[in-house]
PDB file of C-alpha atoms in Angstrom:
ATOM      1  CA  MET N 268      71.701 100.028 139.261  1.00  0.00           C
ATOM      2  CA  SER N 269      72.151 102.395 136.405  1.00  0.00           C
ATOM      3  CA  LEU N 270      70.797 101.716 132.946  1.00  0.00           C
ATOM      4  CA  ASP N 271      73.492 103.947 131.420  1.00  0.00           C
ATOM      5  CA  GLU N 272      76.287 101.910 132.989  1.00  0.00           C
ATOM      6  CA  TYR N 273      74.623  98.671 131.836  1.00  0.00           C
ATOM      7  CA  ASN N 274      74.306  99.942 128.245  1.00  0.00           C
ATOM      8  CA  HIS N 275      77.884 101.236 128.241  1.00  0.00           C
ATOM      9  CA  HIS N 276      79.318  97.855 129.301  1.00  0.00           C
ATOM     10  CA  ALA N 277      76.909  95.914 127.080  1.00  0.00           C
ATOM     11  CA  ARG N 278      78.101  97.861 124.016  1.00  0.00           C
ATOM     12  CA  LEU N 279      81.831  98.027 124.737  1.00  0.00           C
ATOM     13  CA  GLY N 280      82.387  94.873 126.776  1.00  0.00           C
ATOM     14  CA  PRO N 281      85.979  94.531 128.016  1.00  0.00           C
ATOM     15  CA  MET N 282      86.949  97.892 126.469  1.00  0.00           C
ATOM     16  CA  ALA N 283      84.684  99.675 128.986  1.00  0.00           C
ATOM     17  CA  GLY N 284      86.943  98.551 131.806  1.00  0.00           C
ATOM     18  CA  PRO N 285      86.433  96.144 134.694  1.00  0.00           C
ATOM     19  CA  PRO N 286      82.933  96.094 136.205  1.00  0.00           C
ATOM     20  CA  THR N 287      82.655  97.666 139.654  1.00  0.00           C
ATOM     21  CA  ASN N 288      78.919  97.248 140.349  1.00  0.00           C
ATOM     22  CA  ALA N 289      76.024  94.948 139.452  1.00  0.00           C
ATOM     23  CA  SER N 290      74.805  96.918 136.433  1.00  0.00           C
ATOM     24  CA  GLN N 291      78.270  96.978 134.884  1.00  0.00           C
ATOM     25  CA  LEU N 292      78.677  93.226 135.526  1.00  0.00           C
ATOM     26  CA  ALA N 293      75.293  92.527 133.923  1.00  0.00           C
ATOM     27  CA  GLY N 294      76.342  94.611 130.905  1.00  0.00           C
ATOM     28  CA  GLN N 295      79.601  92.653 130.584  1.00  0.00           C
ATOM     29  CA  GLN N 296      77.672  89.382 130.685  1.00  0.00           C
ATOM     30  CA  ALA N 297      75.241  90.631 128.044  1.00  0.00           C
ATOM     31  CA  TYR N 298      78.209  91.584 125.849  1.00  0.00           C
ATOM     32  CA  ASP N 299      79.782  88.132 126.348  1.00  0.00           C
ATOM     33  CA  ASN N 300      76.525  86.346 125.507  1.00  0.00           C
ATOM     34  CA  ALA N 301      76.021  88.442 122.375  1.00  0.00           C
ATOM     35  CA  HIS N 302      79.557  87.913 121.091  1.00  0.00           C
ATOM     36  CA  ARG N 303      80.106  84.257 121.987  1.00  0.00           C
ATOM     37  CA  GLN N 304      81.411  82.232 119.047  1.00  0.00           C
ATOM     38  CA  LEU N 305      79.464  79.066 118.262  1.00  0.00           C
ATOM     39  CA  PRO N 306      81.088  76.097 116.544  1.00  0.00           C
ATOM     40  CA  GLN N 307      80.537  75.401 112.853  1.00  0.00           C
ATOM     41  CA  GLY N 308      77.322  73.406 113.392  1.00  0.00           C
ATOM     42  CA  GLY N 309      75.814  76.114 115.575  1.00  0.00           C
ATOM     43  CA  VAL N 310      75.606  73.917 118.654  1.00  0.00           C
ATOM     44  CA  TYR N 311      78.197  73.055 121.243  1.00  0.00           C
ATOM     45  CA  SER N 312      79.061  69.401 120.940  1.00  0.00           C
ATOM     46  CA  THR N 313      80.678  66.919 123.256  1.00  0.00           C
ATOM     47  CA  PRO N 314      83.086  64.183 122.199  1.00  0.00           C
ATOM     48  CA  SER N 315      81.399  60.901 121.337  1.00  0.00           C
ATOM     49  CA  GLY N 316      83.631  58.746 123.486  1.00  0.00           C
ATOM     50  CA  PRO N 317      85.981  58.963 126.399  1.00  0.00           C
ATOM     51  CA  PRO N 318      89.267  60.819 125.890  1.00  0.00           C
ATOM     52  CA  GLY N 319      91.954  58.712 124.262  1.00  0.00           C
ATOM     53  CA  GLU N 320      89.561  56.326 122.530  1.00  0.00           C
ATOM     54  CA  ILE N 321      90.266  55.598 118.867  1.00  0.00           C
ATOM     55  CA  PRO N 322      87.491  56.950 116.585  1.00  0.00           C
ATOM     56  CA  LYS N 323      85.017  54.429 115.235  1.00  0.00           C
ATOM     57  CA  PHE N 324      85.993  54.901 111.583  1.00  0.00           C
ATOM     58  CA  LEU N 325      89.563  53.852 112.463  1.00  0.00           C
ATOM     59  CA  ARG N 326      88.382  50.757 114.358  1.00  0.00           C
ATOM     60  CA  GLU N 327      85.667  49.281 112.159  1.00  0.00           C
ATOM     61  CA  GLY N 328      86.342  48.520 108.507  1.00  0.00           C
ATOM     62  CA  ALA N 329      89.622  50.432 108.387  1.00  0.00           C
ATOM     63  CA  LEU N 330      91.584  47.484 106.992  1.00  0.00           C
ATOM     64  CA  ARG N 331      89.173  46.999 104.092  1.00  0.00           C
ATOM     65  CA  ARG N 332      88.969  50.734 103.315  1.00  0.00           C
ATOM     66  CA  GLY N 333      92.736  51.100 103.530  1.00  0.00           C
ATOM     67  CA  LEU N 334      93.392  48.248 101.125  1.00  0.00           C
ATOM     68  CA  TRP N 335      90.817  49.615  98.678  1.00  0.00           C
ATOM     69  CA  THR N 336      92.336  53.094  98.860  1.00  0.00           C
ATOM     70  CA  MET N 337      95.848  51.776  98.274  1.00  0.00           C
ATOM     71  CA  GLY N 338      94.656  49.621  95.364  1.00  0.00           C
ATOM     72  CA  ILE N 339      92.797  52.457  93.654  1.00  0.00           C
ATOM     73  CA  ALA N 340      95.759  54.803  94.143  1.00  0.00           C
ATOM     74  CA  THR N 341      98.113  52.224  92.637  1.00  0.00           C
ATOM     75  CA  VAL N 342      95.857  51.601  89.621  1.00  0.00           C
ATOM     76  CA  LEU N 343      95.418  55.336  89.053  1.00  0.00           C
ATOM     77  CA  SER N 344      99.173  55.856  89.274  1.00  0.00           C
ATOM     78  CA  ILE N 345      99.837  53.095  86.713  1.00  0.00           C
ATOM     79  CA  VAL N 346      97.160  54.388  84.325  1.00  0.00           C
ATOM     80  CA  SER N 347      98.446  57.958  84.577  1.00  0.00           C
ATOM     81  CA  GLY N 348     101.995  56.730  84.000  1.00  0.00           C
ATOM     82  CA  LEU N 349     100.885  54.979  80.813  1.00  0.00           C
ATOM     83  CA  LEU N 350      98.642  57.729  79.461  1.00  0.00           C
ATOM     84  CA  LEU N 351     100.284  60.990  80.542  1.00  0.00           C
ATOM     85  CA  ARG N 352     103.618  62.377  79.461  1.00  0.00           C
ATOM     86  CA  PRO N 353     106.038  62.597  82.403  1.00  0.00           C
ATOM     87  CA  GLY N 354     107.022  66.075  83.528  1.00  0.00           C
ATOM     88  CA  THR N 355     103.760  67.825  82.688  1.00  0.00           C
ATOM     89  CA  ASN N 356     101.744  69.650  85.315  1.00  0.00           C
ATOM     90  CA  LEU N 357      98.865  67.199  84.989  1.00  0.00           C
ATOM     91  CA  SER N 358     101.146  64.213  85.425  1.00  0.00           C
ATOM     92  CA  ASP N 359     102.844  65.745  88.455  1.00  0.00           C
ATOM     93  CA  GLY N 360      99.482  66.591  90.013  1.00  0.00           C
ATOM     94  CA  VAL N 361      98.115  63.093  89.516  1.00  0.00           C
ATOM     95  CA  ILE N 362     101.296  61.606  90.995  1.00  0.00           C
ATOM     96  CA  ALA N 363     101.029  63.873  94.044  1.00  0.00           C
ATOM     97  CA  VAL N 364      97.345  63.029  94.600  1.00  0.00           C
ATOM     98  CA  THR N 365      97.916  59.298  94.221  1.00  0.00           C
ATOM     99  CA  ALA N 366     100.903  59.425  96.582  1.00  0.00           C
ATOM    100  CA  ILE N 367      98.800  61.181  99.242  1.00  0.00           C
ATOM    101  CA  ALA N 368      95.947  58.697  98.724  1.00  0.00           C
ATOM    102  CA  PHE N 369      98.374  55.772  98.995  1.00  0.00           C
ATOM    103  CA  ILE N 370      99.827  57.112 102.251  1.00  0.00           C
ATOM    104  CA  PHE N 371      96.309  57.627 103.644  1.00  0.00           C
ATOM    105  CA  GLY N 372      95.420  54.054 102.611  1.00  0.00           C
ATOM    106  CA  LEU N 373      98.566  52.797 104.304  1.00  0.00           C
ATOM    107  CA  PHE N 374      97.553  54.636 107.495  1.00  0.00           C
ATOM    108  CA  LEU N 375      94.047  53.144 107.378  1.00  0.00           C
ATOM    109  CA  THR N 376      95.477  49.680 106.773  1.00  0.00           C
ATOM    110  CA  LEU N 377      97.822  50.032 109.728  1.00  0.00           C
ATOM    111  CA  CYS N 378      94.945  51.171 111.972  1.00  0.00           C
ATOM    112  CA  GLY N 379      92.832  48.246 110.753  1.00  0.00           C
ATOM    113  CA  VAL N 380      95.571  45.730 111.516  1.00  0.00           C
ATOM    114  CA  ILE N 381      96.081  47.199 114.979  1.00  0.00           C
ATOM    115  CA  SER N 382      92.338  47.065 115.718  1.00  0.00           C
ATOM    116  CA  LYS N 383      92.150  43.451 114.483  1.00  0.00           C
ATOM    117  CA  ILE N 384      95.047  42.455 116.744  1.00  0.00           C
ATOM    118  CA  ALA N 385      93.460  44.280 119.677  1.00  0.00           C
ATOM    119  CA  GLY N 386      90.157  42.522 118.940  1.00  0.00           C
ATOM    120  CA  LEU N 387      91.840  39.122 118.965  1.00  0.00           C
ATOM    121  CA  ARG N 388      93.502  39.845 122.305  1.00  0.00           C
ATOM    122  CA  LYS N 389      90.290  41.013 123.946  1.00  0.00           C
ATOM    123  CA  LYS N 390      88.316  38.162 125.466  1.00  0.00           C
ATOM    124  CA  PRO N 391      84.529  38.385 125.367  1.00  0.00           C
ATOM    125  CA  SER N 392      83.189  39.333 128.785  1.00  0.00           C
ATOM    126  CA  ILE N 393      79.597  38.325 128.062  1.00  0.00           C
ATOM    127  CA  THR N 394      78.807  34.765 127.052  1.00  0.00           C
ATOM    128  CA  PRO N 395      76.213  34.176 124.366  1.00  0.00           C
ATOM    129  CA  ALA N 396      72.767  33.060 125.536  1.00  0.00           C
ATOM    130  CA  SER N 397      73.151  29.485 124.232  1.00  0.00           C
ATOM    131  CA  GLU N 398      76.414  28.994 126.142  1.00  0.00           C
ATOM    132  CA  ALA N 399      74.914  30.473 129.306  1.00  0.00           C
ATOM    133  CA  THR N 400      71.920  28.131 129.243  1.00  0.00           C
ATOM    134  CA  ALA N 401      74.178  25.125 128.521  1.00  0.00           C
ATOM    135  CA  ALA N 402      76.434  26.041 131.441  1.00  0.00           C
ATOM    136  CA  ALA N 403      73.405  26.441 133.722  1.00  0.00           C
ATOM    137  CA  ALA N 404      72.018  23.070 132.604  1.00  0.00           C
ATOM    138  CA  GLU N 405      75.344  21.356 133.366  1.00  0.00           C
ATOM    139  CA  HIS N 406      75.424  22.985 136.782  1.00  0.00           C
ATOM    140  CA  VAL N 407      71.889  21.747 137.562  1.00  0.00           C
ATOM    141  CA  ASP N 408      72.701  18.187 136.325  1.00  0.00           C
ATOM    142  CA  LYS N 409      75.735  17.942 138.613  1.00  0.00           C
ATOM    143  CA  ARG N 410      73.609  18.473 141.736  1.00  0.00           C
TER     144      ARG N 410
END
């Protein structure tokens, strides 16, 4: 192993050419470790759920948040229509922001409705403790 070859590949990385011996390979790996990009938080993260699962914020409370967002966007649009002169930059900006907020609220509402329907279709797989003890008591009484 040559320290010069290691240093050369550790400084230049892929530009030094393909490694042909152990010292060059170790230099390439040192270059890769030194120049690896970390995500924004500084730590590699894994997804919170299995692939294809809907995120939690779109399953729980999405209907309520969507309706609130649409309502606030509508009120803001009405107030800006009454107070601002049409055709000004401020009026056009407020209209654009409220339209985007309304569409986002509509999306959240749609996701909330879908999750509610999916929740109604799903049957509980675990019975509550009171039902389980009642069922066990009936089974014992029948013997």
